[in-house]
Coordinates of C-alpha atoms and ligand atoms in Angstrom, one line a residue:
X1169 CA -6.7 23.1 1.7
X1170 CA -7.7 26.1 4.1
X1171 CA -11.0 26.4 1.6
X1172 CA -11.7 23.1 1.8
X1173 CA -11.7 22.5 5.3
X1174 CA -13.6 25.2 5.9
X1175 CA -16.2 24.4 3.8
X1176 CA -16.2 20.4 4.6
X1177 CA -16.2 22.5 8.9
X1178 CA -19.6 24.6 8.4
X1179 CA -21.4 20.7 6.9
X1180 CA -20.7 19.1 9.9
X1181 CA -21.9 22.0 12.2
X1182 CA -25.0 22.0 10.4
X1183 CA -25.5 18.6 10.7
X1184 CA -25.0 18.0 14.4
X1185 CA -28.7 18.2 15.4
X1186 CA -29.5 15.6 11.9
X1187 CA -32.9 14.2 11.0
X1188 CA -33.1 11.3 8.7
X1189 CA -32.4 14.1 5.7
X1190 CA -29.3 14.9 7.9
X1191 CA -28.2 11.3 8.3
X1192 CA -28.7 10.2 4.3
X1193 CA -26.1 13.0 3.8
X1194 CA -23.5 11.8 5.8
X1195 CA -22.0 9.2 3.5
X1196 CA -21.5 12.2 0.8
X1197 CA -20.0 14.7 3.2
X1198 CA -17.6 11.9 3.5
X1199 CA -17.1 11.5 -0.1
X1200 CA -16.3 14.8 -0.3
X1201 CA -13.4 14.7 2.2
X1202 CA -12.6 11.8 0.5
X1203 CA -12.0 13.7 -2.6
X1204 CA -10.2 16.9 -1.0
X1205 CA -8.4 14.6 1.0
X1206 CA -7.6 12.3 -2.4
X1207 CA -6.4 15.6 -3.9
X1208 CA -3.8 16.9 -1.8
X1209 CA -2.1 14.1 -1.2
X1210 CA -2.1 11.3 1.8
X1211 CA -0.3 13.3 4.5
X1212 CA -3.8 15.1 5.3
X1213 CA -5.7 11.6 5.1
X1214 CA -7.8 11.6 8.6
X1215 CA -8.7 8.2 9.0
X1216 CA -11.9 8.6 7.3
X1217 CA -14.5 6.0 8.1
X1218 CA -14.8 3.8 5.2
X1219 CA -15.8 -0.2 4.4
X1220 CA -12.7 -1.9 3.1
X1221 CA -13.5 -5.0 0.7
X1222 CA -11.2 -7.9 1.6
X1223 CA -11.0 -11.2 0.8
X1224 CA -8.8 -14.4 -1.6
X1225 CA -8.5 -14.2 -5.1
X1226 CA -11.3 -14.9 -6.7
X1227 CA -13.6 -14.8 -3.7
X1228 CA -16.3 -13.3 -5.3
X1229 CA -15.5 -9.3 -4.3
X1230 CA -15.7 -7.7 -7.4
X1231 CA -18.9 -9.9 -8.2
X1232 CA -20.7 -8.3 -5.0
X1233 CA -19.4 -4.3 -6.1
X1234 CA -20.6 -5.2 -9.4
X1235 CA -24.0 -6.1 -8.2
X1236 CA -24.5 -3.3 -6.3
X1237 CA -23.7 -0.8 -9.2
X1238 CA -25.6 -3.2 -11.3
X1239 CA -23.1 -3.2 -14.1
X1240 CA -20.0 -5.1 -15.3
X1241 CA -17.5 -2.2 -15.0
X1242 CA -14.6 -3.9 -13.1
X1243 CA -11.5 -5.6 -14.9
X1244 CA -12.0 -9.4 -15.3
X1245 CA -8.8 -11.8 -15.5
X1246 CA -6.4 -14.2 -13.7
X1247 CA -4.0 -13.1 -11.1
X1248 CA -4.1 -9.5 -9.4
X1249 CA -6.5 -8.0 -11.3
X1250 CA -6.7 -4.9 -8.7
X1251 CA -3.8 -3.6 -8.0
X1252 CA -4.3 -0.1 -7.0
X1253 CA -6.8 0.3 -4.5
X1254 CA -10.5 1.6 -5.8
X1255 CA -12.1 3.8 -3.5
X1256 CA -15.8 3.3 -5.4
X1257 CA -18.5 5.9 -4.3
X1258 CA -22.0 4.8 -5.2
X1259 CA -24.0 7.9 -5.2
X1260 CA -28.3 7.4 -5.2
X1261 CA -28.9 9.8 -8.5
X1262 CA -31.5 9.6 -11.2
X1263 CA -29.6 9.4 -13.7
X1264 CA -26.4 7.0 -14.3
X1265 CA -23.0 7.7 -15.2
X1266 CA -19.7 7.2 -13.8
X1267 CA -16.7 9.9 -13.0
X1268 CA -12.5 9.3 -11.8
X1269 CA -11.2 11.8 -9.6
X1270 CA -8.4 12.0 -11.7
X1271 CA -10.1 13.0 -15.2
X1272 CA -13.2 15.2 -13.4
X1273 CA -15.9 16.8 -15.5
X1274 CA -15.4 13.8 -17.8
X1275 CA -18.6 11.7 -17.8
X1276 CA -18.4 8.1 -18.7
X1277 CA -21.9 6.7 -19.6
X1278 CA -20.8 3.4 -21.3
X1279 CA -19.4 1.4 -18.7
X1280 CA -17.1 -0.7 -20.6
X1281 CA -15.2 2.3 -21.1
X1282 CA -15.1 2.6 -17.6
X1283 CA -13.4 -0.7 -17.6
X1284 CA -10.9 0.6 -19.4
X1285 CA -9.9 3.3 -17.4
X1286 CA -9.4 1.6 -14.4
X1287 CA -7.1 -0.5 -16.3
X1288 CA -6.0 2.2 -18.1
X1289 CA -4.7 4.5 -15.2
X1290 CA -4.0 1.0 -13.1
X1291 CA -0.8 0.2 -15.8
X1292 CA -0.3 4.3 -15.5
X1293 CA 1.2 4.1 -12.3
X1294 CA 2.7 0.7 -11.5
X1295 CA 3.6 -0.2 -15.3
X1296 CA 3.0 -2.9 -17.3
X1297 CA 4.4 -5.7 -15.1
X1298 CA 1.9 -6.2 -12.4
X1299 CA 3.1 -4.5 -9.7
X1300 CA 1.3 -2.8 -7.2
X1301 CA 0.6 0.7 -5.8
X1302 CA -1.3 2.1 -2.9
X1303 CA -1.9 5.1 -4.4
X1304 CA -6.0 4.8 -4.6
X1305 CA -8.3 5.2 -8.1
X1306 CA -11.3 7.3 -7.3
X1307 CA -14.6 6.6 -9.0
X1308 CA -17.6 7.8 -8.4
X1309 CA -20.9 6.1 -9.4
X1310 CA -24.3 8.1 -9.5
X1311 CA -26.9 6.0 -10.3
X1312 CA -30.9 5.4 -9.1
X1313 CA -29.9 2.0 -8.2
X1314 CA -27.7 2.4 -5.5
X1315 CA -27.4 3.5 -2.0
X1316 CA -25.0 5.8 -0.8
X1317 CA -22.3 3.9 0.2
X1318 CA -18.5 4.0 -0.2
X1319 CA -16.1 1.0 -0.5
X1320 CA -12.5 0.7 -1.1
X1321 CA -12.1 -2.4 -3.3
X1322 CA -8.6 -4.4 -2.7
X1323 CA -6.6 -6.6 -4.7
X1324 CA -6.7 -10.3 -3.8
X1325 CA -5.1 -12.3 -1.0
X1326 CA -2.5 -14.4 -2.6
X1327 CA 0.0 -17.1 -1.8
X1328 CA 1.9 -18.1 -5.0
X1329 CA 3.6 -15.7 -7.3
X1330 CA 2.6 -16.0 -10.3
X1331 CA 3.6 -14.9 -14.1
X1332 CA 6.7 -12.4 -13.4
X1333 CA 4.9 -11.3 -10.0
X1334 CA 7.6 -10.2 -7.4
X1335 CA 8.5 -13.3 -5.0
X1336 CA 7.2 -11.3 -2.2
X1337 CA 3.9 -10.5 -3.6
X1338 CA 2.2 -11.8 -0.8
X1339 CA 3.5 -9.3 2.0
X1340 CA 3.1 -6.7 -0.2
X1341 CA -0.7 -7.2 -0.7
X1342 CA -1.1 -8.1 2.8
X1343 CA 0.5 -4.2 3.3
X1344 CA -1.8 -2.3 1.1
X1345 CA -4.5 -4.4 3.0
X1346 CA -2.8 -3.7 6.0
X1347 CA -2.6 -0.1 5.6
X1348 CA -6.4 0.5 5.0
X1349 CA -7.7 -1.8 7.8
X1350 CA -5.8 -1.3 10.3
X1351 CA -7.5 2.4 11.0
X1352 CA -9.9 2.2 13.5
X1353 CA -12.4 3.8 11.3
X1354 CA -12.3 1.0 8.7
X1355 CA -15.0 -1.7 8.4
X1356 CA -13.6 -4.8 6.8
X1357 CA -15.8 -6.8 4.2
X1358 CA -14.4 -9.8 4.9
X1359 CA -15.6 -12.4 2.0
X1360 CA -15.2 -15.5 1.8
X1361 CA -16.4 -18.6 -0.9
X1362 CA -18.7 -20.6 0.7
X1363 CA -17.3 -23.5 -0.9
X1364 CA -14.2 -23.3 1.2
X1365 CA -13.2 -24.0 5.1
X1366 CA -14.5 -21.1 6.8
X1367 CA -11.9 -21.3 9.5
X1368 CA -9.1 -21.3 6.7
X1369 CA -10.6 -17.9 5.3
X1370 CA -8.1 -15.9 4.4
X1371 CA -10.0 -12.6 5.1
X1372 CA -11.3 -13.4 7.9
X1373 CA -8.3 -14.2 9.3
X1374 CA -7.2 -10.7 8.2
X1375 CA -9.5 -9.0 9.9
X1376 CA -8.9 -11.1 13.0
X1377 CA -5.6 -9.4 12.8
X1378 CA -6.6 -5.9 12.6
X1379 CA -10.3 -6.6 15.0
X1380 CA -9.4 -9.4 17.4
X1381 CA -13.2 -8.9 18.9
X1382 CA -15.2 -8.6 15.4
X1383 CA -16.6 -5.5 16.6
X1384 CA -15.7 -3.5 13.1
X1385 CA -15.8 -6.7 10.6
X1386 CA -18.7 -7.6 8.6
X1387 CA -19.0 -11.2 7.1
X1388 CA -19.7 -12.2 3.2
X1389 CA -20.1 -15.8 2.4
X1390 CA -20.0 -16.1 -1.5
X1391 CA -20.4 -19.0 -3.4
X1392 CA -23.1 -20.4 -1.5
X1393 CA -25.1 -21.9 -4.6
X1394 CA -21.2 -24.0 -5.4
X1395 CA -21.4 -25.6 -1.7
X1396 CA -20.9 -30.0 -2.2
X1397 CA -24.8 -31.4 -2.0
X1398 CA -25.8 -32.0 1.5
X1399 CA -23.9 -29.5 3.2
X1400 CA -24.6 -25.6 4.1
X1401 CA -23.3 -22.8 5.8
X1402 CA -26.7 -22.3 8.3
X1403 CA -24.7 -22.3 11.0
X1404 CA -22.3 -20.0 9.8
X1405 CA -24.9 -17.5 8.8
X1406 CA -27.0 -17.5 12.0
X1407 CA -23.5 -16.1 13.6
X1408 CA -22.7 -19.0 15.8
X1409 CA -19.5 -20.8 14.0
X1410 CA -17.4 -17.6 14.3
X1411 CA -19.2 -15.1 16.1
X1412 CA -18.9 -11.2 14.6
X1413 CA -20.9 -8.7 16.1
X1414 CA -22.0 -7.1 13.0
X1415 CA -22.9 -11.1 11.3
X1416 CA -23.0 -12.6 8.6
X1417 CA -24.6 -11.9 5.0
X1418 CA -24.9 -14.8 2.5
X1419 CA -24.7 -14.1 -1.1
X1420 CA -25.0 -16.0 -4.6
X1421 CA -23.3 -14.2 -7.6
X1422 CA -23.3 -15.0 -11.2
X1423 CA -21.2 -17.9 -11.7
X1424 CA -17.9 -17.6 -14.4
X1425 CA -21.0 -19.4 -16.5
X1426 CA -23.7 -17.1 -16.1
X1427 CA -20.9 -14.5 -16.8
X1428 CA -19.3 -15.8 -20.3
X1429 CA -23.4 -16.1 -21.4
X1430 CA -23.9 -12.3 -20.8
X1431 CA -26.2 -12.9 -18.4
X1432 CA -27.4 -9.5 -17.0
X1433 CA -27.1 -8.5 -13.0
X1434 CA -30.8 -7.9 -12.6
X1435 CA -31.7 -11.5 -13.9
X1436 CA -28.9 -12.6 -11.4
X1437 CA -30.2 -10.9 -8.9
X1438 CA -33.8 -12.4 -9.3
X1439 CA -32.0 -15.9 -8.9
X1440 CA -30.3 -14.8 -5.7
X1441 CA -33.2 -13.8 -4.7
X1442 CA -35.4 -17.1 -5.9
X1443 CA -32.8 -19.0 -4.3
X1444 CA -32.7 -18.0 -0.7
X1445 CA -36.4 -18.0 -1.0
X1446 CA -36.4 -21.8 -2.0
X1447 CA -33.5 -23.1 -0.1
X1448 CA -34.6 -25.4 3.0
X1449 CA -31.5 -24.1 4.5
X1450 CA -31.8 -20.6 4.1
X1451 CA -35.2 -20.2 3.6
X1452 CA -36.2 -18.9 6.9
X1453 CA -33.5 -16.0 7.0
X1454 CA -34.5 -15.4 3.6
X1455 CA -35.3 -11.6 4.3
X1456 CA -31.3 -11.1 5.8
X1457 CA -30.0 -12.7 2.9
X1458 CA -28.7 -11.5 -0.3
X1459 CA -27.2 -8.6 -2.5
X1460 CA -30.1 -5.7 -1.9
X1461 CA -29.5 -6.7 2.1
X1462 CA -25.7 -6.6 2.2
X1463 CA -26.0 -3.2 0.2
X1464 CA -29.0 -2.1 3.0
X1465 CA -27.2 -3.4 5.9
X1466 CA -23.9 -1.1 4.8
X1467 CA -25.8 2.1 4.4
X1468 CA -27.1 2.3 7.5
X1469 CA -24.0 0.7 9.1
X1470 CA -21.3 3.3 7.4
X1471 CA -24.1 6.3 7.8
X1472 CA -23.9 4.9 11.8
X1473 CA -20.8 4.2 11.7
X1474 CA -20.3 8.2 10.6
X1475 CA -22.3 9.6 13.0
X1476 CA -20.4 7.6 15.8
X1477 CA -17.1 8.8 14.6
X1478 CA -17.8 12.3 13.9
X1479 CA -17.3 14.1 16.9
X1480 CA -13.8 12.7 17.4
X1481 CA -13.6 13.4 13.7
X1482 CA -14.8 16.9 13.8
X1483 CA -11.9 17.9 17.0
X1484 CA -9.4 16.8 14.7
X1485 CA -10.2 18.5 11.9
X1486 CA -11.4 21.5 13.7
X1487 CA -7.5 21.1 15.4
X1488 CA -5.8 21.2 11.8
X1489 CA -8.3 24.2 11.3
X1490 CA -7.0 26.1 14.1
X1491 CA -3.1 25.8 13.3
X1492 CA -4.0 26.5 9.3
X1493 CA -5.4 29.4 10.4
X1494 CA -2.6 30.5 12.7
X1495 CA -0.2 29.8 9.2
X1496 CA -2.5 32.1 7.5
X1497 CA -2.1 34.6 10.3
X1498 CA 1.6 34.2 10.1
X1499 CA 1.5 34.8 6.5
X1500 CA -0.3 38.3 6.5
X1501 CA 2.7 39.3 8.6
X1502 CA 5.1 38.3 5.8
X1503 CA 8.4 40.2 5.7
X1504 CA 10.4 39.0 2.7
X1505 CA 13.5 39.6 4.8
X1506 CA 12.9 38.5 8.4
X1507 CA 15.7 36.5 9.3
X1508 CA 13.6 34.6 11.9
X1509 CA 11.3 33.2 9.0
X1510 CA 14.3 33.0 6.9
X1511 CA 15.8 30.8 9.1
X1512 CA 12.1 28.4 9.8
X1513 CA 12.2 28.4 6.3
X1514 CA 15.8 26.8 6.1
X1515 CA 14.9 24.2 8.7
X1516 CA 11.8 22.8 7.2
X1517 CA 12.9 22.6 4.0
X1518 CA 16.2 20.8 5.6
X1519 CA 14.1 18.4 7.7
X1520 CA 12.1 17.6 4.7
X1521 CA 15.0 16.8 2.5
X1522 CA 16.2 14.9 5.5
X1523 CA 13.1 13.1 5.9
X1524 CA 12.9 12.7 1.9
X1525 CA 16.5 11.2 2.1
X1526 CA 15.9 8.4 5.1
X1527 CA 13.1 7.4 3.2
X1528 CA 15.3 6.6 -0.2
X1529 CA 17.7 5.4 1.8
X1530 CA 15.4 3.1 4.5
X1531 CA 12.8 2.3 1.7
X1532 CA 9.3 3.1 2.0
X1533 CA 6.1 1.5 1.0
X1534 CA 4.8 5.1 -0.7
X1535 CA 4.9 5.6 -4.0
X1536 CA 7.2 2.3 -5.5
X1537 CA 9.0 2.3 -8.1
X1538 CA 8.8 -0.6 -9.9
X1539 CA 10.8 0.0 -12.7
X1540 CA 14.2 0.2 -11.2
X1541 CA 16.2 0.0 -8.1
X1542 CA 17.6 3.4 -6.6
X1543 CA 18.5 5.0 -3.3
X1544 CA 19.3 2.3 -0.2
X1545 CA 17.9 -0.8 -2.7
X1546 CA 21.4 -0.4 -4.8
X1547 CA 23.5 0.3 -2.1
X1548 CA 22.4 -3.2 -0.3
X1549 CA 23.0 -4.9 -4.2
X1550 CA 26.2 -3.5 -4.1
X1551 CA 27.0 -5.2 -0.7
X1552 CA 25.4 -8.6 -1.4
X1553 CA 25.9 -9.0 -5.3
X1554 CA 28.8 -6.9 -6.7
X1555 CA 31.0 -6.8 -3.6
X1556 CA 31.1 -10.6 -3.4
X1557 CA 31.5 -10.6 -7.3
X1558 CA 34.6 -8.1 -7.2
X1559 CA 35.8 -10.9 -4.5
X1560 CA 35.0 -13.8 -6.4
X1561 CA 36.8 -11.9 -9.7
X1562 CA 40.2 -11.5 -8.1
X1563 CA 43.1 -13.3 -9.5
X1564 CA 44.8 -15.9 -7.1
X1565 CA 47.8 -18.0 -7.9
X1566 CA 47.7 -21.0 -5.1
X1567 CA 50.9 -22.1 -6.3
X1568 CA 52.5 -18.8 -5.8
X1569 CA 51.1 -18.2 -2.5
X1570 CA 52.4 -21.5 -1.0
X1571 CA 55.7 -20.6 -2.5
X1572 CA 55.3 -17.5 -0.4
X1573 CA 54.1 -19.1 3.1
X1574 CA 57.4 -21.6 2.8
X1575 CA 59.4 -18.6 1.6
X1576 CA 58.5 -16.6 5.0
X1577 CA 58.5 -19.9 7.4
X1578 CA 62.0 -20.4 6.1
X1579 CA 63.4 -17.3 6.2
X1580 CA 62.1 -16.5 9.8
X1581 CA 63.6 -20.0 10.6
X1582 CA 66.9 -18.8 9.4
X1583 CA 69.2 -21.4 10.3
X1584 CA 67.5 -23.7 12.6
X1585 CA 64.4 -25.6 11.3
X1586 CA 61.2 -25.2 12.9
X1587 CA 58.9 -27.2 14.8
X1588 CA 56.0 -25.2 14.8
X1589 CA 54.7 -22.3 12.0
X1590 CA 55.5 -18.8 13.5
X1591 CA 52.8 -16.2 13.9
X1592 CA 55.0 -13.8 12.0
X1593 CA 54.6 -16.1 9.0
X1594 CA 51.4 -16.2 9.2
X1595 CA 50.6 -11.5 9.8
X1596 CA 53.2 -11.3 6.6
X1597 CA 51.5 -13.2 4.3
X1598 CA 47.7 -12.1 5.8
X1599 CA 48.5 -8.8 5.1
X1600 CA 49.8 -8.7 1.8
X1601 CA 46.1 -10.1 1.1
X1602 CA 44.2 -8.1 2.8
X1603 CA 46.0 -5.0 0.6
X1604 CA 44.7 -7.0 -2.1
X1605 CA 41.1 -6.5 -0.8
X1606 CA 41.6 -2.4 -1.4
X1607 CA 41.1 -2.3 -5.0
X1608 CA 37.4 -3.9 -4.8
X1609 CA 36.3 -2.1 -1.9
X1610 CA 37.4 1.0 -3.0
X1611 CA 35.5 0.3 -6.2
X1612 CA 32.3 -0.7 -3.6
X1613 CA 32.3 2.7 -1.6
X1614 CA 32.8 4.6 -4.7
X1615 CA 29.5 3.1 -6.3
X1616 CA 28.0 3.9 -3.0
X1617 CA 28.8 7.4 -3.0
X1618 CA 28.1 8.2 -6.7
X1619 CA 24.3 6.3 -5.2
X1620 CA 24.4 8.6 -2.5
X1621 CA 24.9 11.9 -4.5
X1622 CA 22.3 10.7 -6.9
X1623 CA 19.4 10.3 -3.9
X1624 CA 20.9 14.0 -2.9
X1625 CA 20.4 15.0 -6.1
X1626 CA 17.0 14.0 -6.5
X1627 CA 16.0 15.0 -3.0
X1628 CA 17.2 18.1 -3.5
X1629 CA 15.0 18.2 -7.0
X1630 CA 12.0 18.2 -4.9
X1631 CA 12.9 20.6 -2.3
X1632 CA 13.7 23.4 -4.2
X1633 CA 17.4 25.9 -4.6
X1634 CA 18.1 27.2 -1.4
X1635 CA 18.9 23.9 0.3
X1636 CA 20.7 22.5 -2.8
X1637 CA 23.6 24.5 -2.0
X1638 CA 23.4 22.4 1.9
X1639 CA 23.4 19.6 0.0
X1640 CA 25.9 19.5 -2.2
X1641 CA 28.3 20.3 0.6
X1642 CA 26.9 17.6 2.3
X1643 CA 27.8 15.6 -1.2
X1644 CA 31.3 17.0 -0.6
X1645 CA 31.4 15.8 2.7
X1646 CA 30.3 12.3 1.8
X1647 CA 34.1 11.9 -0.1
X1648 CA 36.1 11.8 2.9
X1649 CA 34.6 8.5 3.5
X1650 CA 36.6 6.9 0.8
X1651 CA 39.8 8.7 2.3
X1652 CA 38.7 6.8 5.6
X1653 CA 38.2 3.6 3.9
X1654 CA 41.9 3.9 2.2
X1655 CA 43.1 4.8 5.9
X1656 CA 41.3 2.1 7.6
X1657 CA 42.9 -0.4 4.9
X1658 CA 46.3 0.8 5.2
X1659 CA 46.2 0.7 8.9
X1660 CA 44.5 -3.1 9.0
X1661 CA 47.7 -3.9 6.8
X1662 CA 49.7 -2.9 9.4
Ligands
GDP2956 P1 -12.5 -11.6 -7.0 O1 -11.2 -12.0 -7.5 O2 -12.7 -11.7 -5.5 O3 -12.9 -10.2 -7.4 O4 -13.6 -12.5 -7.6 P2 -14.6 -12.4 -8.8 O5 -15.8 -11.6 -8.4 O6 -13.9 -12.0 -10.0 O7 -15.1 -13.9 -8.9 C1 -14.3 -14.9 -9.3 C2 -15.0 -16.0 -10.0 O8 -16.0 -16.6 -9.2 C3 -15.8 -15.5 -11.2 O9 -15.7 -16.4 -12.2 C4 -17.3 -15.4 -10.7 O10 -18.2 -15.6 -11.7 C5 -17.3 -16.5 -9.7 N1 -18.2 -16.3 -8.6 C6 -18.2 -15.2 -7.7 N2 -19.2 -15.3 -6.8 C7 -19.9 -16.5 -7.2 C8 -21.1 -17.1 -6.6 O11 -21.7 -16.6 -5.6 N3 -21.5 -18.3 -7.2 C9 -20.8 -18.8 -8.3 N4 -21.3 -19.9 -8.8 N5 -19.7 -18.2 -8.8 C10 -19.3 -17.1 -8.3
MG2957 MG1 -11.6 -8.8 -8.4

């Protein structure tokens, strides 16, 4: 980390009085952050300026990354076909291949096969059952066809679960979406089908979220060649429907036809091309139109966008720098048996367990789990399913207990014979019932612990042996509770 920030430090001093060489290098300095920061986790991430690809399912966005890269390397299908986010770096290269972070030194040539990673190490976190994760793919693309440029490709706005899709599938795309644009140092590729209502768009609304004033959003009408005859989106593209300051880019892709017919990008590209050049609509903004635009425009607007950001950029890192540095310091000093450290020591790795443990308990969006429920997930199903069903189980005679109500109304009658029901009747009988409720809540808090020593357990896996000892007295301390809830009954039957 100390290395890497080091290195990634000296770049940017160098390139603090840039010429155009200077500025072309930008986007790859990011990259390489990108990488480091990819590499030891998201803790470090520093809001690194990046273009995030938004848009419906089936909006067009892998069609426009495609293009650009000028293969078909992205998975194809129905439903959420992304579902890990794919931080794609197109690098300007002469030759062409294709690396992941997570396999480097392996170079993929054939980009089918690069196809099948994705999808590959897509299932290898979130398992077969498309769920999602926001832990990011990392592919690099060198190639002489592209411009430097970075883009972090999204899965799909969607409204109906389908298939065996999680009901809530719609917030949780909306949070991996979320989670990328909401930095201030994200632009948002909003896209949107041209054959739809603009003002319905469901990533532009998005972005409106996240960039009320449009200052960081940059608009992508898809579709356009799809539009009913006699309409067209001039007015949309010429930036006066929904004003963004960064506009609007029009695009035709190959259509699910052109597609299924193998028809190649550059061919598709030519069309594009022939039809902005031919359309009476469009034909005058010809020259702002387009797939080789949109990939122009987004050079120079990240590389700008870079620049602006840096110095903030630099501070921060040039802060984490500083206290590194001050750990290394510390560390040269390093007395096995100073109890001061000792004791640091203790309390970091008790405020990360802690920290580990609220997070299992509270639920967090990092890292799901998709295969089972654990932690504060099972403790809430054993309050809303198998409490109620230990409830619902119990036996109950009616006929007995209304034996028992007359028994107790008699016999605190005695002799007379009562007008009204006494209260008396009515504690007796409550509180032989409520004794009744002991057995299944006992069962409930016992299931809760045994959940609780289990997150312990595997909290305590990740932080290492001297806590564990903590914890498993903390474990220990966690049985009283049932001895409270026994109390608490015995006392309410009272
Ligand atoms: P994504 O879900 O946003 O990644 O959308 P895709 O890029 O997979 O596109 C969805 C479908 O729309 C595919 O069948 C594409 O061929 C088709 N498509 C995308 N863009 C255009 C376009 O500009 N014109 C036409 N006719 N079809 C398009
Ligand atoms: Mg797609």
């Amino acid at each position: 980390m100390v290395f890497c920030v080091q290195v990634v430090d000296s770049r940017i001093d160098g390139s603090v009085t840039m010429g155009n060489r200077g500025m072309e290098e930008l986007i790859p300095l990011v990259n390489k952050l990108q990488d480091a920061f990819s590499t030891i986790g998201q803790s470090y991430n520093l809001d690194l300026p990046q273009i995030a690809v938004v848009g419906g399912q089936s909006a067009g966005k892998s069609s426009v990354l495609e293009n650009f890269v000028g293969r078909d390397f992205l998975p194809r299908g129905s439903g959420i076909v992304t579902r890990r986010p794919l931080v794609l770096q197109l690098v300007s290269a002469s030759t062409e291949y294709a690396e992941f972070l997570h396999c480097r030194g392996k170079l993929f040539l054939d980009f089918q096969e690069v196809r099948q990673e994705i999808e590959a190490e897509t299932t290898r976190l979130t398992g077969p059952n498309k769920g999602l994760s926001p832990v990011p793919i990392n592919l690099r693309v060198y190639s002489p066809h592209v411009l430097n440029l970075t883009l972090v490709d999204l899965p799909g706005i969607t409204k109906v679960p389908v298939g065996d899709q999680p009901a809530d599938i719609e917030y949780q795309v909306r949070d991996m979406i979320m989670q990328f644009i909401c930095r201030e140092n994200c632009l948002v590729l909003a896209v949107t089908p041209a054959n739809t209502d603009l003002a319905n768009s469901d990533a532009l609304k998005l972005a409106k979220d996240v960039d009320p004033q449009g200052q960081r959003t940059i608009g992508v009408i898809t579709k356009l060649d799809l539009m009913d005859e006699g309409t067209d989106a001039r007015h949309i593209l010429e930036n006066r429907l929904l004003p963004l300051r960064r506009g609007y880019i029009g695009l035709v892709n190959r259509s699910q036809k052109d597609i299924d017919g193998k028809k190649g990008i550059e061919a598709a590209l030519a069309a594009e091309r022939r039809f902005f050049l031919t359309h009476p609509a469009y034909r005058h903004m010809a020259d702002r139109m387009g797939t080789p635009h949109l990939q122009k425009v987004l050079n120079q607007q990240l590389t700008n966008h870079i620049r602006d950001s840096l110095p903030a950029f630099r501070s921060r890192l040039q802060g984490q720098l500083l206290a590194l540095d001050k750990e290394v310091e510390d560390y040269k000093h390093f007395k096995a048996h100073d109890p001061e450290r000792k004791t640091k020591a203790l309390l970091l790795l008790i405020q990360k367990f802690s920290a580990d443990f609220e997070k299992h308990i509270e639920g967090s969006g990092h890292l799901v789990d998709t295969e089972e429920l654990s932690g504060g997930a099972r403790i809430n199903r054993i309050f809303h399913e198998r409490f109620p069903f230990e409830l619902v189980k119990m036996e109950f005679d009616e006929r007995e207990l209304r034996r028992e109500i007359s028994y107790a109304i008699r016999n605190i009658h005695g002799i007379r014979t009562g007008l009204f029901t006494p209260d008396q009747a009515f504690e007796a009988i409550v509180k032989k019932q409520i004794v009744k409720l002991k057995g299944p809540c006992v069962k409930c808090v016992d299931m809760v612990i045994q959940e609780l020593i289990a997150t312990v357990r595997q909290c305590t896996a990740m932080v290492h042996i001297p806590v564990l000892s903590v914890c498993l007295s903390l474990c220990v301390s966690v049985r009283p509770y049932r001895q409270v809830v026994e109390i608490c009954l015995v006392q309410f039957a009272k």
